[in-house]
PDB file of C-alpha atoms and ligand atoms in Angstrom:
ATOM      1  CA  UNK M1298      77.845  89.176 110.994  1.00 47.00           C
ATOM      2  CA  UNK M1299      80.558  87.063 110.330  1.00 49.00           C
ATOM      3  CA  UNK M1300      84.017  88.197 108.756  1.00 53.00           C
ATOM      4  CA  UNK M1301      84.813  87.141 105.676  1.00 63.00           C
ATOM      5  CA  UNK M1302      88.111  85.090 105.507  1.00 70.00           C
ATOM      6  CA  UNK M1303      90.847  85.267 103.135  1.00 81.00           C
ATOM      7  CA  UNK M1304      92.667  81.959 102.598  1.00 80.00           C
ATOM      8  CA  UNK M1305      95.905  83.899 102.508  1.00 91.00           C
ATOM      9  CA  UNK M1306      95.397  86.238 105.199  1.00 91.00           C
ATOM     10  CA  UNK M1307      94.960  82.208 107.551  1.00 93.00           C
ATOM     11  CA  UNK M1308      98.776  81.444 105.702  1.00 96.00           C
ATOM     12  CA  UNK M1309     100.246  84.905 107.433  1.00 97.00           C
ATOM     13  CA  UNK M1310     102.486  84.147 110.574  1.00 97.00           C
ATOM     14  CA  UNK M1311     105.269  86.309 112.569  1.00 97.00           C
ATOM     15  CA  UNK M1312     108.469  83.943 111.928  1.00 96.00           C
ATOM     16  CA  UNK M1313     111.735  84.791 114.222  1.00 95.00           C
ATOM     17  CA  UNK M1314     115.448  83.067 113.574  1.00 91.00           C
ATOM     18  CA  UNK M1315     116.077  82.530 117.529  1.00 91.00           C
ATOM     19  CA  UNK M1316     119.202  81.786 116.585  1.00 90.00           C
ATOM     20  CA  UNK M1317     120.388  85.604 115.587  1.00 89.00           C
ATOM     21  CA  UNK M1318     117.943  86.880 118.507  1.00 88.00           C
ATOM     22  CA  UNK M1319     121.314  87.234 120.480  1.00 89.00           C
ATOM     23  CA  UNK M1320     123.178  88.944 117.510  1.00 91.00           C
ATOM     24  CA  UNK M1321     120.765  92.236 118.466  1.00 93.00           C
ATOM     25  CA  UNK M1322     120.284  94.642 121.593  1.00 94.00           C
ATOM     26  CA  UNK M1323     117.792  94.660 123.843  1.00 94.00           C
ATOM     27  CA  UNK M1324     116.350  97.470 122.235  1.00 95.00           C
ATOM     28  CA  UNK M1325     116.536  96.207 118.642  1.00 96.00           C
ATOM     29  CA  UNK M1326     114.567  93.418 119.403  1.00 95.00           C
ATOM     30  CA  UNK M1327     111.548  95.159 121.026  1.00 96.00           C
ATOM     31  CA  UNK M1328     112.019  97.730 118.110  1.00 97.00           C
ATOM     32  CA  UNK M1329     111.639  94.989 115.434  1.00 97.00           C
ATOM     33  CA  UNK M1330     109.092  92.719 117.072  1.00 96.00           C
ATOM     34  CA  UNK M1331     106.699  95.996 117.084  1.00 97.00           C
ATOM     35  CA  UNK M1332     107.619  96.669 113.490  1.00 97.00           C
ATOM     36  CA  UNK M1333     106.627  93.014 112.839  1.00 97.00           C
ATOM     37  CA  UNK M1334     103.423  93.366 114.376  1.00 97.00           C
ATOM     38  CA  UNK M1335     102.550  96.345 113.008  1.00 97.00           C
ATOM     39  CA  UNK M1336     103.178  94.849 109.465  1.00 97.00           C
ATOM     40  CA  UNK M1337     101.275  91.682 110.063  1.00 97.00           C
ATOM     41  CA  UNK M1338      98.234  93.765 111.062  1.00 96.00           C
ATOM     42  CA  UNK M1339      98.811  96.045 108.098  1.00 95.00           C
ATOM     43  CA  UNK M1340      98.626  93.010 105.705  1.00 96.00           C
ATOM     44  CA  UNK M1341      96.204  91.448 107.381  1.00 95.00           C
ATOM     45  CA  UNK M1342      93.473  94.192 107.250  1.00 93.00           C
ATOM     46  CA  UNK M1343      90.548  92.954 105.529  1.00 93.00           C
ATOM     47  CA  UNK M1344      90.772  95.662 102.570  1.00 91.00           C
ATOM     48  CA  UNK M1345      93.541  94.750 101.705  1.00 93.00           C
ATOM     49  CA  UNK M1346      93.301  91.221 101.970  1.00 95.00           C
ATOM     50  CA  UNK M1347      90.385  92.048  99.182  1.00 93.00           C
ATOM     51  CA  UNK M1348      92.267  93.749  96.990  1.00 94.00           C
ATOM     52  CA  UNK M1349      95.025  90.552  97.029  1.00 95.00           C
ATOM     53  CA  UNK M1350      92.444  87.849  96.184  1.00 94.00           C
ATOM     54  CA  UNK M1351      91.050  90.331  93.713  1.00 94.00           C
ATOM     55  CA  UNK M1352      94.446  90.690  92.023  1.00 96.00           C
ATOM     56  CA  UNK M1353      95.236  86.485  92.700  1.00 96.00           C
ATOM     57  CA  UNK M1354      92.156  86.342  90.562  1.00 95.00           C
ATOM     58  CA  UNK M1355      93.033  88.491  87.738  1.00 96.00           C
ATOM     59  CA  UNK M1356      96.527  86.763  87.492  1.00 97.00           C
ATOM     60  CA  UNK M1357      95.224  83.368  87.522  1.00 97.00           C
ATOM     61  CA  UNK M1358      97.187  82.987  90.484  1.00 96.00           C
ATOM     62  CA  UNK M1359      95.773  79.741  92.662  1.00 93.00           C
ATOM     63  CA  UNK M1360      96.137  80.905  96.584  1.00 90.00           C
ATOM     64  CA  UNK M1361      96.688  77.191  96.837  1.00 92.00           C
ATOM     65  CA  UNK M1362     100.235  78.558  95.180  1.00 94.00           C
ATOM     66  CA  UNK M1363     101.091  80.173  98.257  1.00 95.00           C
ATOM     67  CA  UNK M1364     101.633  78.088 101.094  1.00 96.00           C
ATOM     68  CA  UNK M1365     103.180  80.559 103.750  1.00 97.00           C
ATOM     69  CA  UNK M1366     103.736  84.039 104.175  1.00 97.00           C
ATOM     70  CA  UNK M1367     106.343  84.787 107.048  1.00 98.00           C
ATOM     71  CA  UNK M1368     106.694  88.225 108.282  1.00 98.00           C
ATOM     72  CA  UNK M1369     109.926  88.204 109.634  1.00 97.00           C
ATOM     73  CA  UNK M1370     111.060  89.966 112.650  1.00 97.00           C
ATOM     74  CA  UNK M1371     114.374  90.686 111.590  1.00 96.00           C
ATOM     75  CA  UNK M1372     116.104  92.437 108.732  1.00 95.00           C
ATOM     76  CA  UNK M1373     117.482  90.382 106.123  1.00 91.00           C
ATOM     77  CA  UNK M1374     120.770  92.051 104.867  1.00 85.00           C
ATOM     78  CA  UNK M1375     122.412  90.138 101.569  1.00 83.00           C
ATOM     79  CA  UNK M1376     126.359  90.164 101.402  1.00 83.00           C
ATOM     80  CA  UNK M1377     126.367  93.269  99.247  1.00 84.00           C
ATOM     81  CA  UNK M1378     125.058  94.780 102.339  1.00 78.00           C
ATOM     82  CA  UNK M1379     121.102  95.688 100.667  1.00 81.00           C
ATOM     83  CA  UNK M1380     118.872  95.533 102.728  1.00 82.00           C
ATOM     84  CA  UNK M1381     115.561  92.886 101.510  1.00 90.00           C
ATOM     85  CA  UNK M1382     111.865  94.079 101.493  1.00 94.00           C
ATOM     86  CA  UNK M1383     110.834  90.387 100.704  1.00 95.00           C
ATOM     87  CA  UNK M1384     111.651  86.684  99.287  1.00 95.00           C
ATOM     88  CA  UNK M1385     109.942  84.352  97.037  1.00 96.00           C
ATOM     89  CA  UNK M1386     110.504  80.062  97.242  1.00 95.00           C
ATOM     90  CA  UNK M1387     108.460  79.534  93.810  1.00 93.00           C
ATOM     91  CA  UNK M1388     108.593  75.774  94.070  1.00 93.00           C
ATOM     92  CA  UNK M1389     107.461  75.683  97.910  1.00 94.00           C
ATOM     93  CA  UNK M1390     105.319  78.513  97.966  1.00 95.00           C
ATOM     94  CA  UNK M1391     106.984  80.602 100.626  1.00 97.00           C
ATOM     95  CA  UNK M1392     106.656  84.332 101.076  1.00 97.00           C
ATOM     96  CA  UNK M1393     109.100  86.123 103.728  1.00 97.00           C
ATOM     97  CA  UNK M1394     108.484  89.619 104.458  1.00 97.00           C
ATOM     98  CA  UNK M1395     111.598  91.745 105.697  1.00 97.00           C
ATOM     99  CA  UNK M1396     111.313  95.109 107.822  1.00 96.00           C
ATOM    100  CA  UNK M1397     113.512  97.863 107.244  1.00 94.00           C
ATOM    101  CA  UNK M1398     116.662  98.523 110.036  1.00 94.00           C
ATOM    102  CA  UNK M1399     115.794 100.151 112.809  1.00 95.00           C
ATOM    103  CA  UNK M1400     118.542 102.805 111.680  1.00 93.00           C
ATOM    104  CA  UNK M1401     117.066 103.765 108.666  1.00 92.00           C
ATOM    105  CA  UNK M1402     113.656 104.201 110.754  1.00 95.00           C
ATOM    106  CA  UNK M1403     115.300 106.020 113.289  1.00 95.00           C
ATOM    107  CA  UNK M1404     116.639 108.350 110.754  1.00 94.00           C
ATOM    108  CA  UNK M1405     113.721 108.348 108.778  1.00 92.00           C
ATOM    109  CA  UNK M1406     111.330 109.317 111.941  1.00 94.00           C
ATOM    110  CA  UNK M1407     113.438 112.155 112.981  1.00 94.00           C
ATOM    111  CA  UNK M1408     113.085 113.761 109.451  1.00 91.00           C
ATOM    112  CA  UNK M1409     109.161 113.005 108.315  1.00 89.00           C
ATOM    113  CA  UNK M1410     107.855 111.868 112.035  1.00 92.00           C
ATOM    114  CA  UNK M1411     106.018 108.945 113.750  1.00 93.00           C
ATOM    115  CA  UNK M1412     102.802 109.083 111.345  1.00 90.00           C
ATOM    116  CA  UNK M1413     104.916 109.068 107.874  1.00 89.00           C
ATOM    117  CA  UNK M1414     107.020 106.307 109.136  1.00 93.00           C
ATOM    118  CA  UNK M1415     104.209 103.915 109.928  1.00 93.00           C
ATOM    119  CA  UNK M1416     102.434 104.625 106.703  1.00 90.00           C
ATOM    120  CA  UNK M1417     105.783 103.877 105.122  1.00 92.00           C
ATOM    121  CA  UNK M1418     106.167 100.923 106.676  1.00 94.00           C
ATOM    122  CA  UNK M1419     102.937  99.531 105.847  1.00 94.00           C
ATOM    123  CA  UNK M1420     103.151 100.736 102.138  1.00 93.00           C
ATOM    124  CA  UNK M1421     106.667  99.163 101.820  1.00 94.00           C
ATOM    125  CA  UNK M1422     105.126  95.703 102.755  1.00 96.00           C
ATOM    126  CA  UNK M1423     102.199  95.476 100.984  1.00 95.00           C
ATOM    127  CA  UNK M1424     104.133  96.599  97.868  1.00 95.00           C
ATOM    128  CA  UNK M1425     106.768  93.509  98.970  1.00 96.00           C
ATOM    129  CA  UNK M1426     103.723  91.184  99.540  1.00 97.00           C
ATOM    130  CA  UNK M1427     102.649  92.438  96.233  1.00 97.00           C
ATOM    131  CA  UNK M1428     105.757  91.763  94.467  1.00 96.00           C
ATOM    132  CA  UNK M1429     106.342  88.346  95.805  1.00 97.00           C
ATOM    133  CA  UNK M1430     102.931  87.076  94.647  1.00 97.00           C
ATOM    134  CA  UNK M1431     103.860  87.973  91.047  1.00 97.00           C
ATOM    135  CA  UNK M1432     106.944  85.974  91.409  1.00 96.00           C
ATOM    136  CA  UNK M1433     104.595  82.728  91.906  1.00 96.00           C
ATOM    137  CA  UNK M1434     103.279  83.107  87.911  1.00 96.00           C
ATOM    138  CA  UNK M1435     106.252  85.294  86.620  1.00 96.00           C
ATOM    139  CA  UNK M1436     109.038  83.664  88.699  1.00 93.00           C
ATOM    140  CA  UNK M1437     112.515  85.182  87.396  1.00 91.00           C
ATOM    141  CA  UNK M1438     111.188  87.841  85.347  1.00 95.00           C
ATOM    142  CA  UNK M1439     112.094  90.355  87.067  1.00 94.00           C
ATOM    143  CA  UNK M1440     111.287  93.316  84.445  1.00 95.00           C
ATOM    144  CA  UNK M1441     107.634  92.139  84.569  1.00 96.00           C
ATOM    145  CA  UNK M1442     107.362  91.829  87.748  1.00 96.00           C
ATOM    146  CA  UNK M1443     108.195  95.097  88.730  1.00 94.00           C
ATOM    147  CA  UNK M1444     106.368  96.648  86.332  1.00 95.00           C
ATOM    148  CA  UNK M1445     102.960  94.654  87.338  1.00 96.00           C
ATOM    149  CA  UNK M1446     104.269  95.188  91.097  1.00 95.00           C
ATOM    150  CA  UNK M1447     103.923  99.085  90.474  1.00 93.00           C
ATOM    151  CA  UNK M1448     100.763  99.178  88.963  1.00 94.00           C
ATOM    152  CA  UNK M1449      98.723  97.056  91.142  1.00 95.00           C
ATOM    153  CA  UNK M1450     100.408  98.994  94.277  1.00 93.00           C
ATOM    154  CA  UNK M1451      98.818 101.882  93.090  1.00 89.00           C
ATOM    155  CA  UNK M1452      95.894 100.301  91.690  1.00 91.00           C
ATOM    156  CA  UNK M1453      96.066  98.970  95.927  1.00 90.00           C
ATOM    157  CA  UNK M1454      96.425 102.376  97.094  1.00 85.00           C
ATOM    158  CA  UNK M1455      93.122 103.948  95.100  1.00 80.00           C
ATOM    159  CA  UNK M1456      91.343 101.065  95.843  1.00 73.00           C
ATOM    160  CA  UNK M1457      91.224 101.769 100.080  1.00 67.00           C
ATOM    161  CA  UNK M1458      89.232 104.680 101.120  1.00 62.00           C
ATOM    162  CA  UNK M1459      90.965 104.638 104.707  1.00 59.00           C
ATOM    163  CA  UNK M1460      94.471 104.491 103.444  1.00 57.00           C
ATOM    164  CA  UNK M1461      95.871 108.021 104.241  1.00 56.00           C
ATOM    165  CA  UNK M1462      96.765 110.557 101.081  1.00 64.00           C
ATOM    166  CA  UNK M1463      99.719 110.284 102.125  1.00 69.00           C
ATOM    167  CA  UNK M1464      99.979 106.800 100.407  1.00 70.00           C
ATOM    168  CA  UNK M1465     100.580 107.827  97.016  1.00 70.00           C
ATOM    169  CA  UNK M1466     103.514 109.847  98.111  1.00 73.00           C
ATOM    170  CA  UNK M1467     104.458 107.044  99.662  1.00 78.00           C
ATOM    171  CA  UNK M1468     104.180 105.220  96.751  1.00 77.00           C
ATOM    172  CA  UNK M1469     106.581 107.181  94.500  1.00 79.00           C
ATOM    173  CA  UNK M1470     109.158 107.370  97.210  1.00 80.00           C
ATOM    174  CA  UNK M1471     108.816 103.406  97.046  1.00 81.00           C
ATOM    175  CA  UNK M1472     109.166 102.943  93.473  1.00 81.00           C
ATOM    176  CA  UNK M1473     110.523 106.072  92.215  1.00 74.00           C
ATOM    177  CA  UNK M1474     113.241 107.385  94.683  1.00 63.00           C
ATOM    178  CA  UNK M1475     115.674 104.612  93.247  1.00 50.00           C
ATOM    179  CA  UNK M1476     118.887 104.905  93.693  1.00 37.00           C
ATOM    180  CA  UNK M1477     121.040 104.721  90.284  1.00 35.00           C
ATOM    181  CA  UNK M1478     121.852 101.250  90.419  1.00 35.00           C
ATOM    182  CA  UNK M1479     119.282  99.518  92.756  1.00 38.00           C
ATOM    183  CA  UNK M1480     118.382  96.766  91.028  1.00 39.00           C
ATOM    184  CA  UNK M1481     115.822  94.810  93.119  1.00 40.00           C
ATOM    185  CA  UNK M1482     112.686  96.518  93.919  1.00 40.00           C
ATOM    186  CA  UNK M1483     111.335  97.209  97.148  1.00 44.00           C
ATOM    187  CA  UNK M1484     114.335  96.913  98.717  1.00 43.00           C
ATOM    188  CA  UNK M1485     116.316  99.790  99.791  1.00 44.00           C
ATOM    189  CA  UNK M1486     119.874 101.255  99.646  1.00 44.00           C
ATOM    190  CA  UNK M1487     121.055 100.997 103.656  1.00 47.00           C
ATOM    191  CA  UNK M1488     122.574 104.260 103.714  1.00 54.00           C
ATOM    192  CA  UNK M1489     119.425 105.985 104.948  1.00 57.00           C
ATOM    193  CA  UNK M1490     121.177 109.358 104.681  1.00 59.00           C
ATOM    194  CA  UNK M1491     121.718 109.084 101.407  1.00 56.00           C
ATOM    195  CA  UNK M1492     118.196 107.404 100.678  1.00 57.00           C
ATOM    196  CA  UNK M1493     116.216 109.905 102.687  1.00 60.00           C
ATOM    197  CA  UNK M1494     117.770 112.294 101.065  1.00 60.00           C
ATOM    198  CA  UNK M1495     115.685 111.116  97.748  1.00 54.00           C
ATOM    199  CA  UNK M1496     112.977 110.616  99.789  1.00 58.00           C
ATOM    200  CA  UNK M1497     112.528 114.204 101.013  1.00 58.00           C
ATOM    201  CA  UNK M1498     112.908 115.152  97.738  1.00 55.00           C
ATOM    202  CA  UNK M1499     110.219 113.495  96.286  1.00 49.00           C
ATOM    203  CA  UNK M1500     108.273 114.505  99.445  1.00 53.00           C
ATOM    204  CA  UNK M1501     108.612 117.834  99.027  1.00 51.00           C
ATOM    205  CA  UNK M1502     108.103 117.533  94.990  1.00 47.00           C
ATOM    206  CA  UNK M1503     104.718 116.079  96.228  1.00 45.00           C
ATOM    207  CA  UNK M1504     103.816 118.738  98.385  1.00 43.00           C
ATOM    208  CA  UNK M1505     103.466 116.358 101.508  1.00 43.00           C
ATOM    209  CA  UNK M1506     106.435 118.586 102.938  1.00 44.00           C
ATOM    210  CA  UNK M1507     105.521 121.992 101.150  1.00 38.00           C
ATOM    211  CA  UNK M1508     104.536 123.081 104.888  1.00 35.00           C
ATOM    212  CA  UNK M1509     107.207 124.103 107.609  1.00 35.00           C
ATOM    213  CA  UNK M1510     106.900 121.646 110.487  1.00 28.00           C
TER     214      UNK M1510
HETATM  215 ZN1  LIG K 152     111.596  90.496  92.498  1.00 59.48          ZN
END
């Protein structure tokens, strides 16, 4: 049988800035091109590929609107020192993707493990990719579209069978484990200390952590 294909899911490519390859360790690099895969394959899987046409649909959202979607290998860090989950070029149609640092995955790992870090991973980009589509019809409203953003990403998250239970946890320590004063939304604060922190909090609140490891 032949797969369906998703117009967007032909616009997804891996994008590196050669140029700040050299800024980054050995190790840093191989860390973040494995992150990048595992993110492309993430928002490349077929259900959710679905559920994005589905919600492209609903918005009135032409896929002809989006003309790229880069996942980027590296992190993007603004001069305020945040750390970006994702960008939006309204009038060219371009989508970048950003991973978290390998710091605050490192940290992040130690505390929840390999499994809750992956899942996090993948939850933080489709929420990004989620985001950044809304920008196309919403563009600077901001208030909007983080309120759609949050809705659809759990609408996203009920909608996949396979996606672990852990997802919805996931989900409120994406959109609800804020720190005061984070203004843009998926990004994160890069103190992972102080993030996790909140995190494990809202894990535990959940009962994903009720259990001793
Ligand atoms: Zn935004």
């Amino acid at each position: 049988m032949l797969e369906k294909s998703f117009p967007l899911s032909n616009k997804m490519r891996i994008s590196v800035d050669h140029e700040k390859l050299g800024v980054f360790s050995q190790s840093h690099v191989k860390f973040y091109l494995k992150y990048s895969s595992f993110v492309f394959r993430a928002l490349k899987k077929p259900s959710f590929q679905n559920f994005l046409h589905w919600m492209l649909k609903k918005e009135k959202i032409e896929e002809d609107a989006v003309r790229t979607v880069h996942v980027k290998v590296l992190p993007f860090r603004r001069k305020n020192g945040k750390c970006l989950a994702g960008t939006c070029n309204t009038s060219r149609g371009r989508i970048r993707i950003y991973p978290k640092t390998m710091k605050f995955c490192q940290t992040f790992k130690q505390k929840f493990g390999r499994n809750t870090l992956l899942v996090y991973a993948g939850n933080r980009a489709r929420a990004a990719l989620i985001h950044e589509l809304l920008h196309l019809k919403y563009a600077e409203d901001e208030k909007t579209v983080r309120e759609l953003s949050e809705d659809y990403f759990l609408t996203c998250t009920q909608k996949q069978p396979n996606q672990s239970s852990k997802a919805f946890f996931i989900y409120t320590m994406i959109f609800h484990a804020k720190i005061s004063g984070e203004k843009t939304l998926p990004s994160g604060s890069n103190e992972p200390s102080k993030r996790l922190k909140l995190n494990e909090a809202c894990l535990r609140a959940s009962g994903v952590l009720s259990k001793p490891c």
